Amino acid sequence: MYQAATTVISSFFNGKVVIVTGSSVGIGRETARKFAENGAKVTITGRNIAALQETEKFCIRSGSKKGDIHIVVGDLNLKETQESIIKETIENFGKLDVLVNNAGAMIPNMEGKRGIDIPDEELRAVMDNNLFTCSSDNGQSRLPNCSMVSLTRLAVPHLETTKGAIVNVSSIAAQPHLSKDFYYNISKAAVDQLTTQLAGNLILKGIRVNSVNPGATSTEFVTRHAGEEVKQQLKAAWETPDIIPIGRMGKVEDIAKVILFLADRSQSEFIIGQHIIVDGGSSLLNNLMCAISVF
Ligand code: NDP
């Protein structure tokens, strides 16, 4: 059962316009709800229309008017979806203040291959679809899609006008550590590098760029491709101080409130190009132990 947390951050977002990619469920849904609660107009987007309509309901229950939430349904891997997200946001709300590049996925190799045995084309697809640009296979890939570079390119002229902010959602997986499904880690390390490079370039246009790097967070992200037994094992493993010093998995609101903080110029104006780890302390643990225990 979804439960909304109700902390109002500041009045900064009143009337501001925000895009949150991957807002049909999980971290993106709670981030959209929290922006709505704080007075923003929000474009929510993903492929699952029913889930997006649920997100819209949560936003309305949290205080936004129906017209202040705009839904764009589509695969972010497609150029036309990306263009619709930007075009419809400007048509509906007149401007853009914040882009949250949150959509992403980690899908294990379907034949059970791990590490270097995973075929080259899967690495290429992860990098293309999780990071760089719209897919060359016109969205037919089953692999992660978030196309941060091309969506950001479309958003920049509008963010320059408002002196806005970009928050990328990366991962603690971006840090050097061992993992058996390491193509995802490679793509998130590249997201961190993208954040650094964009931040240095775009601050010259007045746009602030930072990333939030979550640790294990309670969504369907990792478990959606696992059977029930694996889900229970992961849950049991994660909810221990051996893995996460604070003794619990992250909640979506733990991540969402840091995203809002980084998007709020009145709170975080002087933070540029940083990767903020939000993980209950898990990245403080020994890398080898994490590698054996978590993935
Ligand atoms: P979920 O799997 O719960 O949600 C992922 C979101 O991304 C969904 O709204 C999904 O929408 C959207 N999405 C994925 N692919 C596409 C696509 N091709 N086109 C459009 N939308 C897409 O994941 P989380 O909320 O947990 O993850 C959000 C971000 O946080 C990701 O970038 C992930 O890498 C990162 N992260 C998550 C961690 C965790 O433990 N949960 C840990 C570290 C980082 P739909 O299905 O409707 O298309």
mmCIF file of C-alpha atoms and ligand atoms in Angstrom:
data_model
loop_
_atom_site.group_PDB
_atom_site.id
_atom_site.type_symbol
_atom_site.label_atom_id
_atom_site.label_comp_id
_atom_site.label_asym_id
_atom_site.label_seq_id
_atom_site.Cartn_x
_atom_site.Cartn_y
_atom_site.Cartn_z
ATOM 1 C CA MET A 1 0.000 0.000 0.000
ATOM 2 C CA TYR A 2 1.468 3.311 -1.075
ATOM 3 C CA GLN A 3 1.725 5.851 1.717
ATOM 4 C CA ALA A 4 2.525 9.464 1.053
ATOM 5 C CA ALA A 5 5.005 11.254 3.273
ATOM 6 C CA THR A 6 4.002 14.874 3.778
ATOM 7 C CA THR A 7 7.011 17.089 4.345
ATOM 8 C CA VAL A 8 6.805 20.409 2.569
ATOM 9 C CA ILE A 9 10.345 21.533 1.665
ATOM 10 C CA SER A 10 9.946 25.224 0.774
ATOM 11 C CA SER A 11 7.747 27.505 -1.294
ATOM 12 C CA PHE A 12 10.436 27.603 -4.001
ATOM 13 C CA PHE A 13 8.528 25.204 -6.266
ATOM 14 C CA ASN A 14 5.254 27.156 -6.251
ATOM 15 C CA GLY A 15 4.389 27.632 -9.945
ATOM 16 C CA LYS A 16 7.613 25.968 -11.102
ATOM 17 C CA VAL A 17 7.453 23.452 -13.971
ATOM 18 C CA VAL A 18 9.118 20.078 -13.577
ATOM 19 C CA ILE A 19 9.614 16.980 -15.766
ATOM 20 C CA VAL A 20 10.224 13.679 -13.948
ATOM 21 C CA THR A 21 11.051 10.764 -16.255
ATOM 22 C CA GLY A 22 10.163 7.271 -15.062
ATOM 23 C CA SER A 23 7.396 8.614 -12.824
ATOM 24 C CA SER A 24 4.859 5.809 -13.289
ATOM 25 C CA VAL A 25 6.198 3.968 -10.210
ATOM 26 C CA GLY A 26 9.033 3.912 -7.684
ATOM 27 C CA ILE A 27 11.393 6.791 -6.986
ATOM 28 C CA GLY A 28 10.034 8.833 -9.916
ATOM 29 C CA ARG A 29 6.432 8.557 -8.709
ATOM 30 C CA GLU A 30 7.317 9.786 -5.208
ATOM 31 C CA THR A 31 9.489 12.560 -6.667
ATOM 32 C CA ALA A 32 6.609 13.762 -8.866
ATOM 33 C CA ARG A 33 4.228 13.614 -5.901
ATOM 34 C CA LYS A 34 6.595 15.615 -3.738
ATOM 35 C CA PHE A 35 7.071 18.323 -6.379
ATOM 36 C CA ALA A 36 3.266 18.481 -6.709
ATOM 37 C CA GLU A 37 2.880 18.741 -2.942
ATOM 38 C CA ASN A 38 5.242 21.700 -3.036
ATOM 39 C CA GLY A 39 3.206 23.582 -5.658
ATOM 40 C CA ALA A 40 4.944 22.574 -8.910
ATOM 41 C CA LYS A 41 3.289 21.703 -12.205
ATOM 42 C CA VAL A 42 4.637 18.328 -13.237
ATOM 43 C CA THR A 43 4.957 16.346 -16.472
ATOM 44 C CA ILE A 44 4.950 12.667 -15.575
ATOM 45 C CA THR A 45 6.037 10.044 -18.072
ATOM 46 C CA GLY A 46 6.586 6.333 -18.615
ATOM 47 C CA ARG A 47 5.136 3.514 -20.715
ATOM 48 C CA ASN A 48 2.449 2.302 -18.320
ATOM 49 C CA ILE A 49 -0.607 4.552 -18.601
ATOM 50 C CA ALA A 50 -2.549 2.984 -15.710
ATOM 51 C CA ALA A 51 0.436 3.475 -13.378
ATOM 52 C CA LEU A 52 0.840 7.073 -14.567
ATOM 53 C CA GLN A 53 -2.822 7.738 -13.810
ATOM 54 C CA GLU A 54 -2.175 6.401 -10.287
ATOM 55 C CA THR A 55 0.750 8.801 -9.949
ATOM 56 C CA GLU A 56 -1.534 11.630 -11.079
ATOM 57 C CA LYS A 57 -4.037 10.650 -8.338
ATOM 58 C CA PHE A 58 -1.283 10.711 -5.696
ATOM 59 C CA CYS A 59 -0.249 14.178 -6.893
ATOM 60 C CA ILE A 60 -3.823 15.451 -6.750
ATOM 61 C CA ARG A 61 -4.316 13.973 -3.269
ATOM 62 C CA SER A 62 -1.145 15.802 -2.270
ATOM 63 C CA GLY A 63 -2.624 19.135 -3.336
ATOM 64 C CA SER A 64 -2.150 19.725 -7.054
ATOM 65 C CA LYS A 65 -4.970 20.685 -9.407
ATOM 66 C CA LYS A 66 -5.783 18.172 -12.187
ATOM 67 C CA GLY A 67 -4.517 20.519 -14.910
ATOM 68 C CA ASP A 68 -1.195 20.885 -13.131
ATOM 69 C CA ILE A 69 -0.193 17.285 -13.883
ATOM 70 C CA HIS A 70 0.459 16.353 -17.502
ATOM 71 C CA ILE A 71 0.925 12.758 -18.601
ATOM 72 C CA VAL A 72 3.103 11.753 -21.567
ATOM 73 C CA VAL A 73 2.896 8.025 -22.312
ATOM 74 C CA GLY A 74 5.726 6.508 -24.309
ATOM 75 C CA ASP A 75 9.036 4.740 -24.526
ATOM 76 C CA LEU A 76 11.762 7.192 -23.611
ATOM 77 C CA ASN A 77 13.955 5.354 -26.041
ATOM 78 C CA LEU A 78 11.988 6.832 -28.917
ATOM 79 C CA LYS A 79 12.815 10.257 -30.319
ATOM 80 C CA GLU A 80 9.130 11.132 -30.638
ATOM 81 C CA THR A 81 8.506 10.406 -26.940
ATOM 82 C CA GLN A 82 11.355 12.693 -25.944
ATOM 83 C CA GLU A 83 10.114 15.439 -28.266
ATOM 84 C CA SER A 84 6.557 15.080 -26.923
ATOM 85 C CA ILE A 85 7.759 15.358 -23.312
ATOM 86 C CA ILE A 86 9.445 18.715 -23.982
ATOM 87 C CA LYS A 87 6.901 20.091 -26.500
ATOM 88 C CA GLU A 88 3.819 19.220 -24.430
ATOM 89 C CA THR A 89 5.393 20.565 -21.238
ATOM 90 C CA ILE A 90 6.020 23.931 -22.887
ATOM 91 C CA GLU A 91 2.579 23.967 -24.572
ATOM 92 C CA ASN A 92 0.791 23.120 -21.322
ATOM 93 C CA PHE A 93 2.819 24.997 -18.735
ATOM 94 C CA GLY A 94 4.723 27.629 -20.750
ATOM 95 C CA LYS A 95 8.233 26.941 -19.427
ATOM 96 C CA LEU A 96 10.554 24.379 -17.834
ATOM 97 C CA ASP A 97 12.372 24.857 -14.521
ATOM 98 C CA VAL A 98 13.561 21.369 -13.557
ATOM 99 C CA LEU A 99 14.409 18.164 -15.443
ATOM 100 C CA VAL A 100 14.752 15.001 -13.356
ATOM 101 C CA ASN A 101 16.386 12.272 -15.478
ATOM 102 C CA ASN A 102 15.203 9.361 -13.355
ATOM 103 C CA ALA A 103 14.073 6.567 -15.715
ATOM 104 C CA GLY A 104 16.346 3.567 -15.804
ATOM 105 C CA ALA A 105 16.409 -0.191 -15.548
ATOM 106 C CA MET A 106 18.687 -3.088 -14.742
ATOM 107 C CA ILE A 107 17.752 -6.268 -16.600
ATOM 108 C CA PRO A 108 19.775 -9.431 -16.158
ATOM 109 C CA ASN A 109 20.916 -11.361 -19.228
ATOM 110 C CA MET A 110 18.015 -13.617 -20.167
ATOM 111 C CA GLU A 111 20.273 -16.664 -20.652
ATOM 112 C CA GLY A 112 21.750 -16.288 -17.180
ATOM 113 C CA LYS A 113 25.135 -15.087 -18.486
ATOM 114 C CA ARG A 114 27.130 -12.926 -16.116
ATOM 115 C CA GLY A 115 30.023 -10.504 -16.350
ATOM 116 C CA ILE A 116 32.283 -10.681 -19.373
ATOM 117 C CA ASP A 117 30.214 -13.533 -20.855
ATOM 118 C CA ILE A 118 27.321 -11.167 -21.544
ATOM 119 C CA PRO A 119 27.389 -10.388 -25.295
ATOM 120 C CA ASP A 120 28.939 -7.152 -26.586
ATOM 121 C CA GLU A 121 25.689 -5.968 -28.134
ATOM 122 C CA GLU A 122 24.085 -5.900 -24.681
ATOM 123 C CA LEU A 123 26.786 -3.551 -23.391
ATOM 124 C CA ARG A 124 26.318 -1.366 -26.471
ATOM 125 C CA ALA A 125 22.580 -1.340 -25.967
ATOM 126 C CA VAL A 126 22.891 -0.514 -22.256
ATOM 127 C CA MET A 127 25.194 2.380 -23.016
ATOM 128 C CA ASP A 128 23.085 3.640 -25.931
ATOM 129 C CA ASN A 129 19.786 3.285 -24.224
ATOM 130 C CA ASN A 130 20.662 4.004 -20.596
ATOM 131 C CA LEU A 131 22.766 7.026 -21.309
ATOM 132 C CA PHE A 132 23.573 8.388 -24.706
ATOM 133 C CA THR A 133 20.778 8.971 -27.117
ATOM 134 C CA CYS A 134 17.654 7.625 -28.740
ATOM 135 C CA SER A 135 18.110 4.007 -29.700
ATOM 136 C CA SER A 136 19.259 3.031 -33.154
ATOM 137 C CA ASP A 137 16.856 0.078 -33.042
ATOM 138 C CA ASN A 138 13.861 2.382 -32.801
ATOM 139 C CA GLY A 139 12.961 1.307 -29.297
ATOM 140 C CA GLN A 140 12.749 -2.419 -29.922
ATOM 141 C CA SER A 141 15.500 -3.219 -27.421
ATOM 142 C CA ARG A 142 14.407 -4.882 -24.167
ATOM 143 C CA LEU A 143 17.351 -3.268 -22.407
ATOM 144 C CA PRO A 144 17.471 -0.220 -20.129
ATOM 145 C CA ASN A 145 16.322 3.027 -21.587
ATOM 146 C CA CYS A 146 16.671 6.504 -20.276
ATOM 147 C CA SER A 147 18.449 8.424 -22.987
ATOM 148 C CA MET A 148 19.657 11.177 -20.712
ATOM 149 C CA VAL A 149 21.868 12.893 -23.236
ATOM 150 C CA SER A 150 19.281 13.459 -25.948
ATOM 151 C CA LEU A 151 16.451 14.479 -23.577
ATOM 152 C CA THR A 152 18.797 16.869 -21.797
ATOM 153 C CA ARG A 153 19.810 18.395 -25.145
ATOM 154 C CA LEU A 154 16.141 19.122 -25.913
ATOM 155 C CA ALA A 155 15.574 20.611 -22.441
ATOM 156 C CA VAL A 156 18.605 22.900 -22.265
ATOM 157 C CA PRO A 157 17.218 25.923 -24.222
ATOM 158 C CA HIS A 158 14.189 26.026 -21.923
ATOM 159 C CA LEU A 159 16.224 25.546 -18.746
ATOM 160 C CA GLU A 160 18.564 28.328 -19.856
ATOM 161 C CA THR A 161 15.604 30.725 -19.994
ATOM 162 C CA THR A 162 14.519 29.901 -16.429
ATOM 163 C CA LYS A 163 18.029 29.352 -14.995
ATOM 164 C CA GLY A 164 16.787 25.934 -14.018
ATOM 165 C CA ALA A 165 18.207 22.682 -12.700
ATOM 166 C CA ILE A 166 18.837 19.121 -13.800
ATOM 167 C CA VAL A 167 18.975 16.221 -11.350
ATOM 168 C CA ASN A 168 20.196 12.912 -12.773
ATOM 169 C CA VAL A 169 19.408 9.719 -10.915
ATOM 170 C CA SER A 170 22.531 7.599 -10.893
ATOM 171 C CA SER A 171 23.381 4.844 -8.384
ATOM 172 C CA ILE A 172 25.936 3.740 -5.825
ATOM 173 C CA ALA A 173 26.669 1.157 -8.537
ATOM 174 C CA ALA A 174 28.581 3.965 -10.271
ATOM 175 C CA GLN A 175 31.328 3.657 -7.650
ATOM 176 C CA PRO A 176 34.158 1.234 -8.342
ATOM 177 C CA HIS A 177 33.136 -2.084 -6.837
ATOM 178 C CA LEU A 178 32.657 -5.658 -8.001
ATOM 179 C CA SER A 179 29.388 -6.770 -9.526
ATOM 180 C CA LYS A 180 28.359 -9.733 -11.628
ATOM 181 C CA ASP A 181 25.983 -7.690 -13.808
ATOM 182 C CA PHE A 182 28.492 -4.956 -14.366
ATOM 183 C CA TYR A 183 27.202 -3.395 -17.602
ATOM 184 C CA TYR A 184 24.635 -1.508 -15.508
ATOM 185 C CA ASN A 185 27.487 -0.257 -13.281
ATOM 186 C CA ILE A 186 29.433 0.918 -16.322
ATOM 187 C CA SER A 187 26.434 2.889 -17.585
ATOM 188 C CA LYS A 188 25.849 4.528 -14.170
ATOM 189 C CA ALA A 189 29.545 5.434 -13.865
ATOM 190 C CA ALA A 190 29.111 7.149 -17.229
ATOM 191 C CA VAL A 191 26.023 8.942 -15.901
ATOM 192 C CA ASP A 192 28.193 10.358 -13.096
ATOM 193 C CA GLN A 193 30.758 11.525 -15.625
ATOM 194 C CA LEU A 194 27.941 13.032 -17.714
ATOM 195 C CA THR A 195 26.711 14.922 -14.637
ATOM 196 C CA THR A 196 30.206 16.292 -13.999
ATOM 197 C CA GLN A 197 30.721 17.392 -17.599
ATOM 198 C CA LEU A 198 27.243 18.859 -18.046
ATOM 199 C CA ALA A 199 27.525 20.727 -14.752
ATOM 200 C CA GLY A 200 30.717 22.487 -15.815
ATOM 201 C CA ASN A 201 29.290 23.400 -19.208
ATOM 202 C CA LEU A 202 25.731 24.293 -18.330
ATOM 203 C CA ILE A 203 26.444 26.456 -15.290
ATOM 204 C CA LEU A 204 27.762 28.953 -17.865
ATOM 205 C CA LYS A 205 24.144 29.136 -19.062
ATOM 206 C CA GLY A 206 22.900 29.375 -15.456
ATOM 207 C CA ILE A 207 21.696 25.750 -15.285
ATOM 208 C CA ARG A 208 22.732 23.702 -12.243
ATOM 209 C CA VAL A 209 23.340 19.960 -12.709
ATOM 210 C CA ASN A 210 23.811 17.383 -9.937
ATOM 211 C CA SER A 211 23.045 13.719 -9.372
ATOM 212 C CA VAL A 212 21.491 11.646 -6.640
ATOM 213 C CA ASN A 213 23.082 8.202 -6.247
ATOM 214 C CA PRO A 214 20.700 5.911 -4.383
ATOM 215 C CA GLY A 215 21.623 2.699 -2.622
ATOM 216 C CA ALA A 216 19.196 -0.231 -2.369
ATOM 217 C CA THR A 217 15.768 1.379 -2.374
ATOM 218 C CA SER A 218 12.470 -0.333 -1.852
ATOM 219 C CA THR A 219 10.954 -0.404 -5.356
ATOM 220 C CA GLU A 220 10.442 -3.190 -7.872
ATOM 221 C CA PHE A 221 13.637 -2.095 -9.656
ATOM 222 C CA VAL A 222 15.847 -5.078 -8.891
ATOM 223 C CA THR A 223 13.224 -7.635 -7.980
ATOM 224 C CA ARG A 224 10.858 -7.285 -10.966
ATOM 225 C CA HIS A 225 12.960 -9.758 -12.945
ATOM 226 C CA ALA A 226 13.497 -12.175 -10.043
ATOM 227 C CA GLY A 227 11.362 -15.057 -8.761
ATOM 228 C CA GLU A 228 9.710 -14.979 -5.326
ATOM 229 C CA GLU A 229 12.509 -16.958 -3.666
ATOM 230 C CA VAL A 230 15.204 -14.561 -4.896
ATOM 231 C CA LYS A 231 13.050 -11.598 -3.844
ATOM 232 C CA GLN A 232 12.839 -12.933 -0.275
ATOM 233 C CA GLN A 233 16.592 -13.615 -0.206
ATOM 234 C CA LEU A 234 17.388 -10.107 -1.403
ATOM 235 C CA LYS A 235 14.993 -8.536 1.083
ATOM 236 C CA ALA A 236 16.462 -10.538 3.973
ATOM 237 C CA ALA A 237 20.017 -9.724 2.885
ATOM 238 C CA TRP A 238 19.367 -6.014 2.516
ATOM 239 C CA GLU A 239 17.580 -5.469 5.791
ATOM 240 C CA THR A 240 20.657 -6.028 7.893
ATOM 241 C CA PRO A 241 23.343 -3.678 9.177
ATOM 242 C CA ASP A 242 25.928 -5.968 7.504
ATOM 243 C CA ILE A 243 24.748 -4.596 4.176
ATOM 244 C CA ILE A 244 23.141 -1.288 5.043
ATOM 245 C CA PRO A 245 24.495 0.167 8.306
ATOM 246 C CA ILE A 246 21.267 2.001 9.093
ATOM 247 C CA GLY A 247 19.533 -1.409 9.114
ATOM 248 C CA ARG A 248 16.889 -0.920 6.453
ATOM 249 C CA MET A 249 16.493 -0.420 2.717
ATOM 250 C CA GLY A 250 15.959 3.091 1.409
ATOM 251 C CA LYS A 251 12.393 4.338 1.025
ATOM 252 C CA VAL A 252 11.396 6.240 -2.091
ATOM 253 C CA GLU A 253 10.935 9.403 -0.027
ATOM 254 C CA ASP A 254 14.565 9.159 1.201
ATOM 255 C CA ILE A 255 15.641 9.652 -2.409
ATOM 256 C CA ALA A 256 12.887 12.052 -3.515
ATOM 257 C CA LYS A 257 13.621 14.608 -0.829
ATOM 258 C CA VAL A 258 17.265 14.831 -1.873
ATOM 259 C CA ILE A 259 16.182 15.278 -5.516
ATOM 260 C CA LEU A 260 13.978 18.195 -4.434
ATOM 261 C CA PHE A 261 16.787 19.664 -2.337
ATOM 262 C CA LEU A 262 19.160 19.634 -5.324
ATOM 263 C CA ALA A 263 16.502 21.141 -7.608
ATOM 264 C CA ASP A 264 15.734 23.937 -5.113
ATOM 265 C CA ARG A 265 18.023 26.865 -5.831
ATOM 266 C CA SER A 266 17.000 28.541 -2.590
ATOM 267 C CA GLN A 267 18.472 25.564 -0.669
ATOM 268 C CA SER A 268 21.334 24.274 -2.818
ATOM 269 C CA GLU A 269 22.420 27.056 -5.187
ATOM 270 C CA PHE A 270 26.116 26.583 -4.413
ATOM 271 C CA ILE A 271 26.090 22.817 -5.099
ATOM 272 C CA ILE A 272 27.165 22.174 -8.706
ATOM 273 C CA GLY A 273 28.183 18.908 -10.353
ATOM 274 C CA GLN A 274 28.005 16.751 -7.226
ATOM 275 C CA HIS A 275 26.978 13.115 -6.902
ATOM 276 C CA ILE A 276 25.062 12.828 -3.650
ATOM 277 C CA ILE A 277 25.072 9.286 -2.278
ATOM 278 C CA VAL A 278 21.879 8.390 -0.414
ATOM 279 C CA ASP A 279 22.369 4.812 0.795
ATOM 280 C CA GLY A 280 22.005 4.410 4.560
ATOM 281 C CA GLY A 281 25.768 4.024 4.789
ATOM 282 C CA SER A 282 26.185 0.977 2.539
ATOM 283 C CA SER A 283 28.957 2.496 0.452
ATOM 284 C CA LEU A 284 31.013 2.846 3.654
ATOM 285 C CA LEU A 285 31.326 -0.927 3.803
ATOM 286 C CA ASN A 286 34.119 -2.956 2.356
ATOM 287 C CA ASN A 287 33.701 -3.348 -1.416
ATOM 288 C CA LEU A 288 34.330 -7.065 -1.424
ATOM 289 C CA MET A 289 31.688 -7.697 1.208
ATOM 290 C CA CYS A 290 29.187 -5.646 -0.790
ATOM 291 C CA ALA A 291 29.975 -7.556 -3.950
ATOM 292 C CA ILE A 292 29.478 -10.935 -2.345
ATOM 293 C CA SER A 293 26.429 -10.000 -0.366
ATOM 294 C CA VAL A 294 24.410 -7.658 -2.540
ATOM 295 C CA PHE A 295 24.608 -8.804 -6.149
HETATM 296 P P1 NDP B 1 11.460 1.279 -11.057
HETATM 297 O O1 NDP B 1 11.777 0.075 -11.869
HETATM 298 O O2 NDP B 1 10.515 1.138 -9.910
HETATM 299 O O3 NDP B 1 10.926 2.449 -12.009
HETATM 300 C C1 NDP B 1 11.589 2.730 -13.219
HETATM 301 C C2 NDP B 1 10.847 3.824 -13.947
HETATM 302 O O4 NDP B 1 11.528 4.067 -15.178
HETATM 303 C C3 NDP B 1 9.420 3.443 -14.269
HETATM 304 O O5 NDP B 1 8.571 4.552 -14.080
HETATM 305 C C4 NDP B 1 9.499 3.070 -15.741
HETATM 306 O O6 NDP B 1 8.281 3.398 -16.385
HETATM 307 C C5 NDP B 1 10.598 4.008 -16.236
HETATM 308 N N1 NDP B 1 11.228 3.506 -17.452
HETATM 309 C C6 NDP B 1 12.133 2.506 -17.582
HETATM 310 N N2 NDP B 1 12.430 2.302 -18.872
HETATM 311 C C7 NDP B 1 11.677 3.192 -19.576
HETATM 312 C C8 NDP B 1 11.520 3.469 -20.950
HETATM 313 N N3 NDP B 1 12.165 2.790 -21.866
HETATM 314 N N4 NDP B 1 10.675 4.445 -21.321
HETATM 315 C C9 NDP B 1 9.986 5.147 -20.391
HETATM 316 N N5 NDP B 1 10.090 4.936 -19.080
HETATM 317 C C10 NDP B 1 10.922 3.961 -18.671
HETATM 318 O O7 NDP B 1 12.866 1.820 -10.592
HETATM 319 P P2 NDP B 1 13.313 2.814 -9.426
HETATM 320 O O8 NDP B 1 12.249 3.774 -9.141
HETATM 321 O O9 NDP B 1 13.868 1.994 -8.339
HETATM 322 O O10 NDP B 1 14.560 3.485 -10.174
HETATM 323 C C11 NDP B 1 14.575 4.825 -10.592
HETATM 324 C C12 NDP B 1 16.017 5.205 -10.863
HETATM 325 O O11 NDP B 1 16.777 4.979 -9.687
HETATM 326 C C13 NDP B 1 16.699 4.384 -11.978
HETATM 327 O O12 NDP B 1 17.480 5.233 -12.782
HETATM 328 C C14 NDP B 1 17.588 3.410 -11.213
HETATM 329 O O13 NDP B 1 18.727 3.048 -11.967
HETATM 330 C C15 NDP B 1 17.952 4.239 -9.995
HETATM 331 N N6 NDP B 1 18.355 3.437 -8.844
HETATM 332 C C16 NDP B 1 17.461 2.622 -8.184
HETATM 333 C C17 NDP B 1 17.877 1.874 -7.095
HETATM 334 C C18 NDP B 1 16.967 0.954 -6.334
HETATM 335 O O14 NDP B 1 17.455 0.174 -5.486
HETATM 336 N N7 NDP B 1 15.656 0.993 -6.544
HETATM 337 C C19 NDP B 1 19.271 1.924 -6.621
HETATM 338 C C20 NDP B 1 20.105 2.832 -7.372
HETATM 339 C C21 NDP B 1 19.655 3.539 -8.431
HETATM 340 P P3 NDP B 1 7.360 2.356 -17.222
HETATM 341 O O15 NDP B 1 7.576 1.003 -16.637
HETATM 342 O O16 NDP B 1 5.978 2.920 -17.058
HETATM 343 O O17 NDP B 1 7.857 2.498 -18.614
#
